[in-house]
């Protein structure tokens, strides 16, 4: 673990075998970084600011995903998030409240599940296939961090050109070497 504020370890495991847990070192081998911060005191703590400066994140916003915020569109929005996709940028999420699941594909096409909760900060590398859903609480509040202007542009894996994108090529060539 990079920085630990409290006694918490993000639960990560093979989706088809939850008894096989994964460590932060296992996740780093596929490019995923994880920190645990104090979600109630992160501004005073300063660790988030240190990470954002080191990684060049200039912008941020906060999203609330719940039946209350999305109303009748909640299920449709979750369906979009749960479509397997990648991004041309890193996906950075700091969980301020609630919880959910990020499912990511390993290089050998196996699903890895990350159960993120309040205080988890994760970085998914650009070009990694993934999807997101809430857990049984159906609520998550997350800060999204960006290197440039805020944007969330998913590129669906089902598209015929997705595997040929530079971000996918960069991802596979970087992490196959490890």
mmCIF file of C-alpha atoms in Angstrom:
data_model
loop_
_atom_site.group_PDB
_atom_site.id
_atom_site.type_symbol
_atom_site.label_atom_id
_atom_site.label_comp_id
_atom_site.label_asym_id
_atom_site.label_seq_id
_atom_site.Cartn_x
_atom_site.Cartn_y
_atom_site.Cartn_z
ATOM 1 C CA UNK A 1 0.000 0.000 0.000
ATOM 2 C CA UNK A 2 1.251 3.469 -0.815
ATOM 3 C CA UNK A 3 -0.104 5.622 2.007
ATOM 4 C CA UNK A 4 -2.237 4.235 4.806
ATOM 5 C CA UNK A 5 -4.284 6.537 6.978
ATOM 6 C CA UNK A 6 -6.363 3.916 8.729
ATOM 7 C CA UNK A 7 -6.596 0.202 9.212
ATOM 8 C CA UNK A 8 -8.165 -0.590 5.842
ATOM 9 C CA UNK A 9 -7.152 -2.787 2.977
ATOM 10 C CA UNK A 10 -9.096 -2.479 -0.245
ATOM 11 C CA UNK A 11 -10.639 -5.834 -1.076
ATOM 12 C CA UNK A 12 -9.447 -7.017 -4.480
ATOM 13 C CA UNK A 13 -9.931 -10.508 -5.884
ATOM 14 C CA UNK A 14 -10.529 -12.607 -8.985
ATOM 15 C CA UNK A 15 -14.184 -12.105 -9.890
ATOM 16 C CA UNK A 16 -14.702 -15.810 -10.583
ATOM 17 C CA UNK A 17 -12.864 -16.801 -7.361
ATOM 18 C CA UNK A 18 -13.445 -14.286 -4.527
ATOM 19 C CA UNK A 19 -11.394 -16.449 -2.150
ATOM 20 C CA UNK A 20 -8.284 -15.584 -4.216
ATOM 21 C CA UNK A 21 -7.462 -12.125 -2.919
ATOM 22 C CA UNK A 22 -5.062 -9.725 -4.601
ATOM 23 C CA UNK A 23 -2.531 -7.407 -2.995
ATOM 24 C CA UNK A 24 -1.655 -3.872 -4.051
ATOM 25 C CA UNK A 25 1.525 -5.378 -5.541
ATOM 26 C CA UNK A 26 -0.630 -7.717 -7.687
ATOM 27 C CA UNK A 27 -2.655 -4.721 -8.850
ATOM 28 C CA UNK A 28 0.468 -2.691 -9.642
ATOM 29 C CA UNK A 29 1.497 -5.431 -12.081
ATOM 30 C CA UNK A 30 -1.531 -4.495 -14.208
ATOM 31 C CA UNK A 31 -0.989 -0.767 -13.661
ATOM 32 C CA UNK A 32 -3.497 -0.084 -10.881
ATOM 33 C CA UNK A 33 -2.341 2.157 -8.048
ATOM 34 C CA UNK A 34 -4.087 2.417 -4.673
ATOM 35 C CA UNK A 35 -3.824 4.611 -1.613
ATOM 36 C CA UNK A 36 -6.002 4.854 1.482
ATOM 37 C CA UNK A 37 -6.643 8.416 2.633
ATOM 38 C CA UNK A 38 -8.807 9.961 5.309
ATOM 39 C CA UNK A 39 -11.868 11.036 3.314
ATOM 40 C CA UNK A 40 -13.006 13.338 6.119
ATOM 41 C CA UNK A 41 -9.669 15.098 6.585
ATOM 42 C CA UNK A 42 -7.892 14.810 3.223
ATOM 43 C CA UNK A 43 -7.552 18.574 2.805
ATOM 44 C CA UNK A 44 -5.798 18.947 6.175
ATOM 45 C CA UNK A 45 -3.851 15.738 5.682
ATOM 46 C CA UNK A 46 -2.273 16.936 2.411
ATOM 47 C CA UNK A 47 -1.659 13.482 0.904
ATOM 48 C CA UNK A 48 -4.142 13.996 -1.924
ATOM 49 C CA UNK A 49 -2.489 17.285 -2.866
ATOM 50 C CA UNK A 50 0.913 15.587 -2.895
ATOM 51 C CA UNK A 51 -0.348 12.810 -5.173
ATOM 52 C CA UNK A 52 -2.110 15.241 -7.528
ATOM 53 C CA UNK A 53 1.017 17.391 -7.868
ATOM 54 C CA UNK A 54 3.265 14.362 -8.453
ATOM 55 C CA UNK A 55 0.953 13.020 -11.168
ATOM 56 C CA UNK A 56 0.014 16.340 -12.781
ATOM 57 C CA UNK A 57 -3.707 16.379 -11.968
ATOM 58 C CA UNK A 58 -5.002 19.913 -12.419
ATOM 59 C CA UNK A 59 -8.782 19.546 -12.249
ATOM 60 C CA UNK A 60 -11.356 17.719 -10.167
ATOM 61 C CA UNK A 61 -15.056 17.322 -9.686
ATOM 62 C CA UNK A 62 -17.358 15.246 -7.498
ATOM 63 C CA UNK A 63 -20.002 12.780 -8.660
ATOM 64 C CA UNK A 64 -22.811 11.311 -6.599
ATOM 65 C CA UNK A 65 -24.200 8.073 -7.959
ATOM 66 C CA UNK A 66 -27.432 7.033 -6.262
ATOM 67 C CA UNK A 67 -31.114 6.545 -6.895
ATOM 68 C CA UNK A 68 -31.650 9.922 -5.251
ATOM 69 C CA UNK A 69 -29.346 11.858 -7.600
ATOM 70 C CA UNK A 70 -30.219 10.013 -10.831
ATOM 71 C CA UNK A 71 -33.863 9.197 -10.123
ATOM 72 C CA UNK A 72 -35.479 7.220 -12.949
ATOM 73 C CA UNK A 73 -32.231 7.344 -14.951
ATOM 74 C CA UNK A 74 -30.270 5.432 -12.260
ATOM 75 C CA UNK A 75 -30.463 1.976 -13.890
ATOM 76 C CA UNK A 76 -29.712 3.356 -17.357
ATOM 77 C CA UNK A 77 -26.679 5.257 -16.043
ATOM 78 C CA UNK A 78 -25.362 2.150 -14.256
ATOM 79 C CA UNK A 79 -25.761 0.170 -17.462
ATOM 80 C CA UNK A 80 -23.465 2.668 -19.239
ATOM 81 C CA UNK A 81 -20.863 2.462 -16.466
ATOM 82 C CA UNK A 82 -21.023 -1.357 -16.527
ATOM 83 C CA UNK A 83 -20.279 -1.658 -20.255
ATOM 84 C CA UNK A 84 -16.687 -2.827 -20.640
ATOM 85 C CA UNK A 85 -14.619 0.093 -21.899
ATOM 86 C CA UNK A 86 -11.317 1.925 -21.705
ATOM 87 C CA UNK A 87 -10.237 5.557 -21.671
ATOM 88 C CA UNK A 88 -7.465 7.469 -23.399
ATOM 89 C CA UNK A 89 -6.653 8.998 -19.998
ATOM 90 C CA UNK A 90 -6.086 7.589 -16.533
ATOM 91 C CA UNK A 91 -9.219 7.101 -14.470
ATOM 92 C CA UNK A 92 -8.656 8.500 -10.991
ATOM 93 C CA UNK A 93 -11.251 8.114 -8.265
ATOM 94 C CA UNK A 94 -11.117 9.132 -4.619
ATOM 95 C CA UNK A 95 -14.076 7.661 -2.742
ATOM 96 C CA UNK A 96 -15.521 10.312 -0.430
ATOM 97 C CA UNK A 97 -18.471 8.213 0.730
ATOM 98 C CA UNK A 98 -20.316 5.030 -0.147
ATOM 99 C CA UNK A 99 -18.882 2.077 -2.024
ATOM 100 C CA UNK A 100 -18.820 0.233 -5.321
ATOM 101 C CA UNK A 101 -16.967 -2.142 -7.603
ATOM 102 C CA UNK A 102 -14.427 -1.536 -10.332
ATOM 103 C CA UNK A 103 -13.940 -4.634 -12.462
ATOM 104 C CA UNK A 104 -10.747 -4.554 -14.513
ATOM 105 C CA UNK A 105 -9.366 -6.967 -17.095
ATOM 106 C CA UNK A 106 -5.967 -8.465 -16.545
ATOM 107 C CA UNK A 107 -3.712 -8.817 -19.564
ATOM 108 C CA UNK A 108 -4.763 -12.457 -19.858
ATOM 109 C CA UNK A 109 -8.416 -11.322 -19.986
ATOM 110 C CA UNK A 110 -9.426 -12.344 -16.457
ATOM 111 C CA UNK A 111 -11.766 -10.106 -14.469
ATOM 112 C CA UNK A 112 -10.313 -8.617 -11.272
ATOM 113 C CA UNK A 113 -12.769 -6.992 -8.868
ATOM 114 C CA UNK A 114 -11.880 -4.026 -6.651
ATOM 115 C CA UNK A 115 -14.342 -3.194 -3.886
ATOM 116 C CA UNK A 116 -13.743 0.501 -3.231
ATOM 117 C CA UNK A 117 -15.020 2.197 -0.091
ATOM 118 C CA UNK A 118 -14.737 5.584 1.594
ATOM 119 C CA UNK A 119 -11.072 6.631 1.672
ATOM 120 C CA UNK A 120 -9.857 4.551 -1.282
ATOM 121 C CA UNK A 121 -8.001 6.387 -4.024
ATOM 122 C CA UNK A 122 -7.417 4.324 -7.141
ATOM 123 C CA UNK A 123 -5.785 5.060 -10.448
ATOM 124 C CA UNK A 124 -6.580 2.914 -13.458
ATOM 125 C CA UNK A 125 -4.064 3.356 -16.267
ATOM 126 C CA UNK A 126 -5.203 4.616 -19.647
ATOM 127 C CA UNK A 127 -5.957 1.735 -21.977
ATOM 128 C CA UNK A 128 -7.073 -0.816 -19.338
ATOM 129 C CA UNK A 129 -10.449 -2.467 -19.904
ATOM 130 C CA UNK A 130 -12.787 -1.934 -16.984
ATOM 131 C CA UNK A 131 -16.334 -1.295 -15.839
ATOM 132 C CA UNK A 132 -18.006 0.083 -12.702
ATOM 133 C CA UNK A 133 -21.097 -0.571 -10.633
ATOM 134 C CA UNK A 134 -22.353 0.296 -7.181
ATOM 135 C CA UNK A 135 -22.629 -2.401 -4.529
ATOM 136 C CA UNK A 136 -25.703 -3.370 -2.500
ATOM 137 C CA UNK A 137 -25.841 0.121 -0.901
ATOM 138 C CA UNK A 138 -26.442 1.678 -4.338
ATOM 139 C CA UNK A 139 -24.568 4.831 -3.412
ATOM 140 C CA UNK A 140 -21.111 6.229 -4.025
ATOM 141 C CA UNK A 141 -19.701 9.733 -3.886
ATOM 142 C CA UNK A 142 -16.370 10.063 -5.644
ATOM 143 C CA UNK A 143 -13.947 12.789 -6.553
ATOM 144 C CA UNK A 144 -12.734 12.485 -10.122
ATOM 145 C CA UNK A 145 -9.301 13.910 -10.868
ATOM 146 C CA UNK A 146 -8.070 14.951 -14.294
ATOM 147 C CA UNK A 147 -4.801 16.054 -15.865
ATOM 148 C CA UNK A 148 -6.659 18.391 -18.204
ATOM 149 C CA UNK A 149 -10.272 19.553 -18.471
ATOM 150 C CA UNK A 150 -12.775 17.186 -16.843
ATOM 151 C CA UNK A 151 -14.062 14.591 -19.281
ATOM 152 C CA UNK A 152 -15.301 11.041 -19.148
ATOM 153 C CA UNK A 153 -15.178 9.439 -22.570
ATOM 154 C CA UNK A 154 -15.624 5.668 -22.521
ATOM 155 C CA UNK A 155 -14.501 3.703 -25.569
ATOM 156 C CA UNK A 156 -16.509 0.499 -25.687
ATOM 157 C CA UNK A 157 -14.535 -2.728 -26.035
ATOM 158 C CA UNK A 158 -17.113 -4.081 -28.482
ATOM 159 C CA UNK A 159 -16.058 -1.536 -31.108
ATOM 160 C CA UNK A 160 -13.820 -3.132 -33.755
ATOM 161 C CA UNK A 161 -11.097 -0.475 -33.477
ATOM 162 C CA UNK A 162 -10.725 -0.334 -29.679
ATOM 163 C CA UNK A 163 -7.837 -2.814 -29.505
ATOM 164 C CA UNK A 164 -5.918 -0.760 -32.083
ATOM 165 C CA UNK A 165 -6.031 2.527 -30.153
ATOM 166 C CA UNK A 166 -2.693 4.031 -29.071
ATOM 167 C CA UNK A 167 -3.799 4.011 -25.401
ATOM 168 C CA UNK A 168 -4.514 0.267 -25.557
ATOM 169 C CA UNK A 169 -1.228 -0.433 -27.324
ATOM 170 C CA UNK A 170 0.692 1.643 -24.767
ATOM 171 C CA UNK A 171 -1.030 -0.180 -21.912
ATOM 172 C CA UNK A 172 -0.369 -3.694 -23.229
ATOM 173 C CA UNK A 173 3.230 -2.981 -24.212
ATOM 174 C CA UNK A 174 4.027 -1.364 -20.838
ATOM 175 C CA UNK A 175 2.497 -4.036 -18.618
ATOM 176 C CA UNK A 176 3.314 -7.160 -20.640
ATOM 177 C CA UNK A 177 7.001 -6.440 -19.946
ATOM 178 C CA UNK A 178 6.556 -6.775 -16.164
#
